[in-house]
XYZ file of N, CA and C in Angstrom:
762
model
N 0.828 -1.200 0.000
C 0.000 0.000 0.000
C 0.866 1.256 0.000
N 0.354 2.306 -0.614
C 1.054 3.570 -0.521
C 0.852 4.144 0.872
N 1.774 5.005 1.278
C 1.729 5.555 2.636
C 0.448 6.321 2.893
N -0.157 6.882 1.846
C -1.343 7.717 2.022
C -2.650 6.943 1.901
N -2.588 5.633 1.708
C -3.805 4.840 1.529
C -4.367 4.397 2.878
N -5.653 4.652 3.070
C -6.339 4.149 4.263
C -6.924 2.766 4.006
N -7.347 2.527 2.765
C -7.938 1.242 2.381
C -7.641 0.988 0.913
N -7.562 -0.294 0.573
C -7.284 -0.640 -0.811
C -7.967 -1.950 -1.174
N -8.520 -1.995 -2.371
C -9.117 -3.205 -2.931
C -8.305 -3.589 -4.154
N -7.875 -4.839 -4.211
C -7.006 -5.278 -5.304
C -7.571 -6.527 -5.974
N -7.921 -6.390 -7.249
C -8.350 -7.527 -8.081
C -9.469 -8.338 -7.428
N -10.457 -7.630 -6.889
C -11.545 -8.290 -6.164
C -12.581 -8.869 -7.126
N -12.873 -10.149 -6.971
C -13.917 -10.825 -7.740
C -14.880 -11.500 -6.773
N -16.180 -11.263 -6.981
C -17.202 -11.782 -6.081
C -18.265 -12.520 -6.888
N -18.637 -13.703 -6.407
C -19.725 -14.463 -7.005
C -20.692 -14.906 -5.920
N -21.992 -14.888 -6.254
C -23.013 -15.462 -5.399
C -23.752 -16.521 -6.204
N -23.750 -17.763 -5.727
C -24.460 -18.843 -6.432
C -24.105 -18.886 -7.923
N -22.809 -18.800 -8.180
C -22.281 -18.853 -9.548
C -22.617 -17.628 -10.398
N -23.231 -16.617 -9.789
C -23.508 -15.370 -10.518
C -22.410 -14.354 -10.195
N -21.767 -13.855 -11.223
C -20.696 -12.873 -11.047
C -21.284 -11.531 -10.640
N -20.793 -10.967 -9.546
C -21.276 -9.680 -9.050
C -20.248 -8.582 -9.283
N -18.992 -8.859 -8.966
C -17.893 -7.919 -9.176
C -16.754 -8.658 -9.857
N -16.174 -8.043 -10.884
C -15.176 -8.736 -11.700
C -13.836 -8.007 -11.681
N -12.934 -8.477 -10.823
C -11.542 -8.026 -10.843
C -11.414 -6.506 -10.698
N -12.031 -5.946 -9.669
C -11.989 -4.493 -9.486
C -10.878 -4.106 -8.508
N -10.299 -2.953 -8.747
C -9.206 -2.437 -7.911
C -9.353 -0.931 -7.737
N -9.070 -0.442 -6.532
C -9.031 0.995 -6.262
C -8.450 1.197 -4.867
N -8.082 2.421 -4.561
C -7.585 2.748 -3.227
C -8.286 3.994 -2.722
N -8.317 4.136 -1.412
C -8.934 5.291 -0.755
C -7.861 5.994 0.060
N -7.685 7.296 -0.172
C -6.661 8.058 0.536
C -7.089 8.359 1.968
N -6.113 8.557 2.825
C -6.408 8.968 4.202
C -7.105 10.329 4.211
N -8.079 10.458 5.101
C -8.839 11.702 5.307
C -9.740 12.063 4.124
N -9.920 11.121 3.201
C -10.748 11.372 2.021
C -12.199 10.997 2.288
N -13.128 11.722 1.632
C -14.524 11.292 1.570
C -14.722 10.659 0.196
N -14.884 9.358 0.192
C -14.870 8.553 -1.013
C -16.236 7.887 -1.176
N -16.826 8.016 -2.353
C -18.180 7.496 -2.585
C -18.174 6.366 -3.607
N -18.884 5.294 -3.258
C -19.114 4.166 -4.165
C -20.552 4.267 -4.632
N -20.750 4.393 -5.943
C -22.112 4.524 -6.451
C -22.328 3.615 -7.642
N -23.586 3.550 -8.046
C -23.979 2.717 -9.174
C -25.467 2.451 -9.098
N -26.015 1.904 -10.152
C -27.433 1.598 -10.183
C -27.770 0.416 -9.293
N -29.059 0.131 -9.166
C -29.507 -1.011 -8.373
C -28.901 -2.300 -8.921
N -28.410 -3.132 -8.016
C -27.846 -4.407 -8.429
C -26.431 -4.344 -8.956
N -25.769 -3.192 -8.810
C -24.410 -3.047 -9.342
C -23.335 -3.573 -8.387
N -23.731 -3.902 -7.153
C -22.782 -4.479 -6.208
C -22.214 -3.507 -5.194
N -22.865 -2.362 -4.991
C -22.337 -1.345 -4.066
C -22.236 -1.884 -2.634
N -23.358 -2.360 -2.118
C -23.359 -2.853 -0.743
C -22.547 -4.134 -0.618
N -22.550 -4.955 -1.651
C -21.709 -6.153 -1.654
C -20.242 -5.776 -1.491
N -19.818 -4.748 -2.206
C -18.441 -4.287 -2.099
C -18.151 -3.804 -0.684
N -19.053 -3.021 -0.114
C -18.854 -2.529 1.248
C -18.732 -3.691 2.229
N -19.577 -4.700 2.101
C -19.548 -5.844 3.025
C -18.216 -6.590 2.946
N -17.624 -6.631 1.755
C -16.311 -7.255 1.621
C -15.214 -6.369 2.203
N -15.393 -5.055 2.100
C -14.377 -4.141 2.619
C -14.334 -4.127 4.147
N -15.442 -4.477 4.798
C -15.454 -4.504 6.265
C -15.329 -5.926 6.798
N -15.092 -6.884 5.907
C -14.804 -8.240 6.336
C -15.989 -9.102 6.681
N -17.199 -8.671 6.322
C -18.379 -9.491 6.593
C -18.484 -10.672 5.639
N -17.875 -10.547 4.459
C -17.909 -11.619 3.472
C -16.523 -11.778 2.857
N -16.276 -12.981 2.327
C -14.990 -13.277 1.691
C -15.178 -13.385 0.186
N -14.252 -12.839 -0.598
C -14.386 -12.843 -2.053
C -13.984 -14.186 -2.670
N -14.351 -14.357 -3.927
C -13.867 -15.515 -4.677
C -12.353 -15.403 -4.853
N -11.893 -14.185 -5.143
C -10.460 -13.919 -5.253
C -10.226 -12.429 -5.047
N -8.954 -12.078 -4.830
C -8.609 -10.687 -4.614
C -8.324 -10.390 -3.158
N -7.956 -9.144 -2.885
C -7.541 -8.757 -1.546
C -8.187 -7.434 -1.142
N -8.418 -7.297 0.161
C -8.886 -6.038 0.745
C -7.939 -5.673 1.879
N -7.416 -4.454 1.826
C -6.506 -3.970 2.859
C -7.189 -2.863 3.661
N -7.116 -2.970 4.972
C -7.469 -1.884 5.875
C -6.169 -1.421 6.503
N -5.764 -0.189 6.168
C -4.423 0.272 6.504
C -3.445 -0.713 5.859
N -2.604 -1.374 6.640
C -1.661 -2.316 6.039
C -2.059 -3.767 6.278
N -3.301 -3.994 6.726
C -3.746 -5.341 7.076
C -4.580 -5.926 5.936
N -4.144 -7.044 5.391
C -4.897 -7.757 4.359
C -5.963 -8.598 5.054
N -7.187 -8.078 5.142
C -8.218 -8.759 5.934
C -8.755 -10.014 5.258
N -8.413 -10.237 3.998
C -8.862 -11.451 3.319
C -7.962 -12.642 3.629
N -6.784 -12.400 4.205
C -5.849 -13.502 4.442
C -5.214 -13.489 5.830
N -5.492 -12.493 6.641
C -4.757 -12.318 7.898
C -5.225 -13.274 8.987
N -4.470 -13.303 10.070
C -4.827 -14.104 11.239
C -6.020 -13.475 11.958
N -6.596 -14.229 12.875
C -7.742 -13.719 13.635
C -7.348 -12.495 14.447
N -6.162 -12.513 15.019
C -5.705 -11.358 15.808
C -5.540 -10.111 14.952
N -5.003 -10.277 13.754
C -4.823 -9.130 12.863
C -6.179 -8.616 12.357
N -7.089 -9.540 12.112
C -8.436 -9.136 11.688
C -9.112 -8.327 12.794
N -8.961 -8.780 14.033
C -9.509 -8.068 15.187
C -8.902 -6.674 15.277
N -7.602 -6.581 14.989
C -6.916 -5.288 14.979
C -7.495 -4.373 13.902
N -7.795 -4.942 12.723
C -8.382 -4.158 11.639
C -9.768 -3.653 12.006
N -10.545 -4.493 12.688
C -11.899 -4.096 13.071
C -11.899 -2.867 13.967
N -10.883 -2.730 14.789
C -10.798 -1.582 15.694
C -10.467 -0.293 14.958
N -10.048 -0.414 13.697
C -9.721 0.757 12.887
C -10.928 1.307 12.136
N -12.051 0.558 12.119
C -13.194 0.963 11.311
C -14.464 1.119 12.147
N -15.367 1.944 11.641
C -16.703 2.066 12.184
C -17.687 1.941 11.028
N -18.880 1.402 11.293
C -19.834 1.135 10.222
C -21.217 1.650 10.597
N -21.828 2.402 9.682
C -23.239 2.771 9.796
C -23.989 2.019 8.711
N -24.813 1.053 9.113
C -25.590 0.289 8.149
C -26.813 1.096 7.708
N -27.374 0.706 6.573
C -28.485 1.457 5.989
C -29.657 1.587 6.952
N -29.955 0.524 7.689
C -31.083 0.528 8.616
C -30.718 1.094 9.982
N -29.490 1.535 10.146
C -28.891 1.989 11.406
C -28.565 0.819 12.334
N -29.338 -0.272 12.240
C -29.068 -1.518 12.972
C -28.947 -1.319 14.477
N -29.752 -0.417 15.019
C -29.769 -0.242 16.470
C -30.535 -1.395 17.110
N -30.114 -1.806 18.298
C -30.815 -2.855 19.026
C -32.020 -2.224 19.706
N -33.210 -2.673 19.332
C -34.445 -1.988 19.733
C -34.709 -2.028 21.231
N -34.199 -3.033 21.915
C -34.455 -3.166 23.354
C -33.484 -2.368 24.210
N -32.512 -1.733 23.571
C -31.516 -0.946 24.292
C -31.685 0.530 23.989
N -31.357 1.379 24.934
C -31.458 2.821 24.716
C -30.401 3.278 23.714
N -30.553 4.497 23.252
C -29.572 5.076 22.335
C -28.180 5.043 22.970
N -28.092 5.431 24.230
C -26.811 5.430 24.920
C -26.217 4.039 25.048
N -27.053 3.066 25.358
C -26.577 1.687 25.489
C -26.085 1.150 24.155
N -26.737 1.538 23.073
C -26.287 1.132 21.745
C -24.897 1.677 21.445
N -24.665 2.933 21.791
C -23.363 3.548 21.543
C -22.294 2.913 22.431
N -22.680 2.509 23.632
C -21.723 1.925 24.576
C -21.270 0.524 24.167
N -22.064 -0.168 23.358
C -21.772 -1.570 23.027
C -20.350 -1.806 22.512
N -19.923 -1.150 21.440
C -18.567 -1.435 20.939
C -17.469 -1.032 21.910
N -17.723 -0.013 22.727
C -16.703 0.403 23.704
C -16.518 -0.691 24.748
N -17.636 -1.247 25.234
C -17.557 -2.325 26.213
C -16.951 -3.590 25.613
N -17.209 -3.821 24.324
C -16.739 -5.037 23.660
C -15.240 -4.990 23.382
N -14.735 -3.848 22.968
C -13.362 -3.774 22.485
C -12.376 -3.115 23.455
N -12.855 -2.641 24.606
C -11.954 -2.010 25.569
C -12.204 -2.568 26.977
N -11.323 -2.237 27.884
C -11.514 -2.603 29.290
C -11.750 -1.356 30.139
N -12.354 -0.337 29.532
C -12.637 0.905 30.238
C -13.650 0.673 31.361
N -13.591 1.501 32.370
C -14.558 1.438 33.472
C -15.929 1.912 32.993
N -16.960 1.584 33.763
C -18.311 2.022 33.412
C -18.395 3.545 33.360
N -17.679 4.203 34.280
C -17.685 5.666 34.308
C -17.048 6.229 33.041
N -15.934 5.631 32.616
C -15.250 6.105 31.406
C -16.110 5.855 30.172
N -16.770 4.699 30.121
C -17.647 4.385 28.986
C -18.794 5.383 28.917
N -19.385 5.688 30.068
C -20.499 6.644 30.108
C -20.054 8.009 29.590
N -18.841 8.409 29.956
C -18.322 9.699 29.490
C -18.104 9.677 27.986
N -17.582 8.584 27.459
C -17.368 8.463 26.018
C -18.685 8.491 25.261
N -19.702 7.833 25.815
C -21.025 7.841 25.186
C -21.555 9.264 25.095
N -21.409 10.020 26.165
C -21.862 11.415 26.159
C -21.139 12.235 25.093
N -19.847 12.006 24.967
C -19.061 12.744 23.975
C -19.513 12.407 22.556
N -19.737 11.134 22.272
C -20.133 10.726 20.928
C -21.540 11.218 20.595
N -22.440 11.170 21.556
C -23.791 11.674 21.312
C -23.782 13.187 21.121
N -22.910 13.874 21.845
C -22.781 15.316 21.673
C -22.280 15.650 20.279
N -21.391 14.813 19.757
C -20.832 15.037 18.427
C -21.905 15.024 17.345
N -22.973 14.229 17.569
C -24.051 14.132 16.578
C -25.334 14.819 17.059
N -25.192 15.695 18.063
C -26.321 16.490 18.589
C -27.450 15.635 19.149
N -27.084 14.574 19.870
C -28.094 13.708 20.495
C -27.875 13.561 21.994
N -27.152 14.487 22.607
C -26.807 14.338 24.015
C -28.033 14.271 24.926
N -29.167 14.811 24.497
C -30.372 14.780 25.333
C -31.211 13.519 25.138
N -30.762 12.646 24.245
C -31.574 11.471 23.909
C -30.923 10.151 24.322
N -29.973 10.229 25.246
C -29.232 9.046 25.665
C -30.142 7.944 26.198
N -31.222 8.311 26.890
C -32.064 7.310 27.549
C -33.322 6.956 26.741
N -33.400 7.427 25.515
C -34.525 7.102 24.641
C -34.274 5.758 23.958
N -35.356 5.032 23.712
C -35.278 3.821 22.901
C -35.297 4.214 21.416
N -34.753 3.375 20.527
C -34.794 3.694 19.095
C -36.201 3.968 18.577
N -37.193 3.284 19.134
C -38.579 3.484 18.683
C -39.129 4.840 19.072
N -38.437 5.543 19.962
C -38.917 6.827 20.462
C -38.262 8.019 19.774
N -37.421 7.769 18.785
C -36.762 8.863 18.073
C -37.053 8.762 16.583
N -36.811 9.836 15.863
C -37.119 9.903 14.434
C -36.102 9.128 13.606
N -36.409 8.989 12.317
C -35.494 8.297 11.411
C -34.137 8.975 11.336
N -34.147 10.302 11.286
C -32.894 11.043 11.248
C -32.079 10.863 12.523
N -32.772 10.811 13.652
C -32.087 10.586 14.926
C -31.501 9.185 14.992
N -32.205 8.210 14.440
C -31.663 6.846 14.393
C -30.352 6.823 13.607
N -30.329 7.545 12.480
C -29.097 7.619 11.689
C -27.972 8.244 12.509
N -28.304 9.314 13.237
C -27.299 9.983 14.057
C -26.800 9.058 15.168
N -27.730 8.324 15.774
C -27.349 7.394 16.830
C -26.450 6.289 16.278
N -26.808 5.780 15.086
C -25.968 4.773 14.447
C -24.593 5.323 14.119
N -24.551 6.588 13.749
C -23.278 7.242 13.441
C -22.445 7.412 14.711
N -23.108 7.772 15.818
C -22.398 7.904 17.098
C -21.802 6.559 17.505
N -22.556 5.489 17.308
C -22.031 4.154 17.638
C -20.852 3.795 16.734
N -20.961 4.138 15.449
C -19.867 3.860 14.516
C -18.604 4.622 14.898
N -18.761 5.773 15.547
C -17.629 6.605 15.955
C -17.114 6.277 17.354
N -17.737 5.320 18.007
C -17.474 5.064 19.426
C -16.007 4.820 19.736
N -15.293 4.116 18.853
C -13.898 3.749 19.104
C -12.910 4.641 18.349
N -13.377 5.823 17.951
C -12.522 6.757 17.212
C -11.876 6.092 15.994
N -12.677 5.539 15.089
C -12.122 4.787 13.961
C -11.349 5.670 12.992
N -10.366 5.066 12.350
C -9.634 5.771 11.307
C -10.472 5.866 10.037
N -11.325 4.850 9.819
C -12.149 4.780 8.609
C -13.597 4.561 9.009
N -14.484 5.339 8.416
C -15.913 5.229 8.668
C -16.607 4.788 7.392
N -17.340 3.672 7.467
C -18.113 3.165 6.335
C -19.587 3.491 6.551
N -20.205 4.128 5.553
C -21.605 4.525 5.647
C -22.387 3.918 4.483
N -23.393 3.119 4.791
C -24.216 2.489 3.759
C -25.525 3.254 3.624
N -25.656 4.005 2.533
C -26.859 4.799 2.245
C -27.274 5.651 3.456
N -26.417 6.545 3.926
C -26.733 7.317 5.134
C -27.941 8.235 5.000
N -28.312 8.607 3.761
C -29.457 9.510 3.567
C -30.731 8.784 3.158
N -30.667 7.471 3.019
C -31.820 6.706 2.533
C -33.014 6.857 3.471
N -34.170 7.151 2.887
C -35.409 7.233 3.653
C -35.602 8.515 4.429
N -34.707 9.480 4.254
C -34.816 10.726 4.995
C -35.373 11.839 4.110
N -36.060 12.794 4.730
C -36.547 13.948 3.976
C -35.358 14.814 3.582
N -35.516 15.686 2.584
C -34.375 16.468 2.069
C -33.646 17.297 3.112
N -34.378 17.886 4.053
C -33.730 18.711 5.077
C -32.877 17.851 6.009
N -33.430 16.721 6.450
C -32.689 15.829 7.342
C -31.489 15.221 6.619
N -31.676 14.867 5.340
C -30.566 14.325 4.549
C -29.433 15.339 4.448
N -29.792 16.607 4.242
C -28.774 17.655 4.163
C -28.048 17.818 5.500
N -28.759 17.636 6.603
C -28.130 17.718 7.928
C -27.132 16.579 8.122
N -27.471 15.394 7.632
C -26.551 14.257 7.712
C -25.306 14.545 6.869
N -25.508 15.137 5.693
C -24.363 15.511 4.850
C -23.431 16.478 5.593
N -24.001 17.470 6.250
C -23.204 18.442 7.000
C -22.446 17.759 8.128
N -23.096 16.790 8.763
C -22.454 16.056 9.846
C -21.268 15.246 9.319
N -21.435 14.637 8.159
C -20.343 13.881 7.532
C -19.148 14.800 7.255
N -19.427 15.977 6.704
C -18.356 16.941 6.426
C -17.659 17.389 7.704
N -18.438 17.624 8.765
C -17.865 18.056 10.037
C -16.959 16.982 10.634
N -17.417 15.726 10.575
C -16.613 14.623 11.120
C -15.299 14.495 10.366
N -15.360 14.593 9.055
C -14.156 14.507 8.241
C -13.196 15.650 8.554
N -13.735 16.850 8.719
C -12.892 18.025 8.948
C -12.335 18.062 10.373
N -13.192 17.790 11.356
C -12.791 17.927 12.748
C -11.934 16.766 13.234
N -12.271 15.548 12.788
C -11.591 14.353 13.291
C -10.572 13.787 12.314
N -10.609 14.247 11.057
C -9.699 13.710 10.057
C -10.024 12.288 9.655
N -11.265 11.885 9.846
C -11.683 10.509 9.571
C -11.824 10.271 8.073
N -11.283 9.176 7.595
C -11.535 8.737 6.228
C -12.957 8.196 6.170
N -13.737 8.633 5.184
C -15.138 8.222 5.111
C -15.424 7.609 3.752
N -15.947 6.387 3.784
C -16.309 5.654 2.569
C -17.817 5.450 2.577
N -18.474 5.976 1.546
C -19.935 6.013 1.520
C -20.477 5.247 0.320
N -21.473 4.415 0.569
C -22.246 3.798 -0.504
C -23.545 4.582 -0.629
N -23.816 5.122 -1.809
C -25.048 5.880 -2.005
C -25.362 6.017 -3.482
N -26.621 6.371 -3.761
C -26.996 6.750 -5.126
C -27.686 8.114 -5.105
N -27.631 8.793 -3.958
C -28.282 10.091 -3.798
C -27.393 11.188 -4.387
N -27.793 11.737 -5.525
C -26.953 12.720 -6.206
C -26.690 13.967 -5.369
N -27.700 14.429 -4.646
C -27.504 15.636 -3.838
C -26.407 15.423 -2.812
N -26.406 14.269 -2.177
C -25.384 13.965 -1.178
C -24.017 13.785 -1.823
N -23.988 13.162 -2.989
C -22.724 12.950 -3.693
C -22.051 14.291 -3.981
N -22.802 15.241 -4.508
C -22.226 16.541 -4.839
C -21.918 17.367 -3.591
N -22.618 17.074 -2.490
C -22.386 17.829 -1.259
C -21.130 17.388 -0.524
N -20.818 16.080 -0.555
C -19.744 15.608 0.321
C -18.577 14.925 -0.390
N -18.799 14.331 -1.551
C -17.773 13.465 -2.152
C -16.580 14.239 -2.676
N -15.393 13.767 -2.341
C -14.163 14.296 -2.921
C -13.747 13.472 -4.141
N -14.099 12.180 -4.108
C -13.814 11.303 -5.240
C -14.854 10.188 -5.262
N -15.137 9.705 -6.471
C -16.223 8.750 -6.687
C -15.742 7.625 -7.596
N -16.216 6.404 -7.321
C -16.144 5.344 -8.330
C -17.562 4.899 -8.636
N -17.799 4.501 -9.871
C -19.115 4.059 -10.295
C -19.048 2.619 -10.771
N -19.866 1.760 -10.144
C -19.941 0.356 -10.525
C -21.008 0.171 -11.582
N -20.789 -0.803 -12.455
C -21.719 -1.069 -13.554
C -22.246 -2.497 -13.457
N -23.558 -2.638 -13.459
C -24.195 -3.951 -13.316
C -23.910 -4.863 -14.500
N -23.788 -4.295 -15.677
C -23.600 -5.104 -16.884
C -22.190 -5.678 -16.981
N -21.196 -4.825 -16.793
C -19.804 -5.269 -16.946
C -19.224 -5.832 -15.662
N -19.883 -5.535 -14.517
C -19.412 -5.966 -13.187
C -18.114 -5.276 -12.797
N -17.832 -4.129 -13.411
C -16.573 -3.436 -13.195
C -16.799 -1.972 -12.802
N -15.700 -1.306 -12.475
C -15.725 0.140 -12.272
C -15.667 0.807 -13.641
N -16.669 1.630 -13.952
C -16.698 2.264 -15.273
C -16.355 3.751 -15.225
N -16.191 4.289 -14.010
C -15.825 5.704 -13.902
C -15.180 5.962 -12.554
N -14.252 6.917 -12.543
C -13.609 7.343 -11.307
C -13.191 8.797 -11.451
N -13.444 9.598 -10.413
C -13.064 11.006 -10.456
C -13.917 11.822 -9.519
N -13.820 13.144 -9.627
C -14.667 14.025 -8.826
C -16.072 14.027 -9.412
N -17.097 14.317 -8.600
C -18.458 14.391 -9.129
C -18.597 15.388 -10.283
N -17.966 16.551 -10.159
C -18.065 17.557 -11.218
C -17.453 17.058 -12.526
N -16.321 16.366 -12.416
C -15.677 15.847 -13.614
C -16.550 14.801 -14.297
N -17.141 13.914 -13.503
C -17.980 12.860 -14.091
C -19.266 13.439 -14.677
N -19.714 14.549 -14.139
C -20.918 15.181 -14.677
C -20.636 15.946 -15.961
N -19.507 16.645 -15.998
C -19.263 17.587 -17.093
C -18.311 17.098 -18.175
N -17.491 16.088 -17.849
C -16.478 15.660 -18.805
C -16.586 14.187 -19.186
N -17.697 13.556 -18.880
C -17.826 12.122 -19.151
C -17.977 11.863 -20.654
N -17.461 10.720 -21.087
C -17.614 10.326 -22.490
C -18.485 9.082 -22.622
N -19.082 8.672 -21.512
C -19.989 7.517 -21.495
C -21.411 8.026 -21.314
N -22.323 7.777 -22.257
C -23.690 8.310 -22.169
C -24.414 7.925 -20.887
N -24.196 6.694 -20.413
C -24.858 6.237 -19.185
C -24.419 7.075 -17.992
N -23.118 7.324 -17.906
C -22.586 8.107 -16.790
C -23.097 9.541 -16.858
N -23.106 10.125 -18.054
C -23.603 11.495 -18.223
C -25.059 11.617 -17.791
N -25.857 10.662 -18.202
C -27.278 10.693 -17.853
C -27.481 10.504 -16.346
N -26.708 9.630 -15.753
C -26.808 9.393 -14.314
C -26.517 10.679 -13.543
N -25.411 11.339 -13.866
C -24.997 12.518 -13.114
C -25.807 13.761 -13.458
N -26.475 13.754 -14.564
C -27.316 14.888 -14.943
C -28.802 14.605 -14.761
N -29.109 13.463 -14.142
C -30.489 13.072 -13.835
C -31.388 13.106 -15.071
N -30.874 12.612 -16.160
C -31.662 12.545 -17.385
C -32.451 11.249 -17.427
N -33.612 11.305 -18.027
C -34.483 10.135 -18.098
C -34.115 9.270 -19.294
N -34.798 8.145 -19.388
C -34.593 7.197 -20.488
C -33.151 6.714 -20.568
N -32.598 6.383 -19.409
C -31.243 5.829 -19.395
C -31.274 4.451 -20.029
N -30.559 4.316 -21.063
C -30.579 3.048 -21.789
C -29.708 2.010 -21.090
N -30.181 0.776 -21.103
C -29.372 -0.318 -20.590
C -28.288 -0.646 -21.599
N -27.099 -0.873 -21.079
C -26.001 -1.179 -21.961
C -25.658 -2.656 -21.885
């Protein structure tokens, strides 16, 4: 890996039930970068994210978190890699029987030997970071969709990860709340220096936060574009990519 790489995917190939999903894709993510993975439905965006966080193993290829090859490393090294990342799943994945504060405390209790007092203080700090300090004792069912996203984000930040993975962070939110989540992502990147990798198809969010983008293609199973959002919108030579970034209708299947 280059010294500036926070994560790298090398020659990754993924199959499910003999169906090819991703075909020999490679890319790297720089430290402190906001990097977006996008593509149409069924292009393999979330599949790629699941492989990057070690939830699934590829048919072939490698995934590096910092300098750790999580596709081949020992259990101890994999555990070390897990402590470097935080994940916000699309559904927020909060445990419904636990309060917002208890949800945020979970990874701290699991991965550290901090005292209960220290954990409680860390929970307060993380909830304050996402403007939820007054909702520590609320159940997930008692807060809004946007608050659930914030709570999931606070939990993902619990261990001060070097890399934050976000799966459709704006999905299901109204435009104002989605814009607030975008601002929060920018603040986290700026204030904490966190590398952020986002899976999304929301154009407004892409243009608001992304520093660099890759686009997956369902037909070829490959990366068909890489660059800044503005470059892909204004300088693309692929009609599908141009239509996607300019929100044009009648996108033809290739």
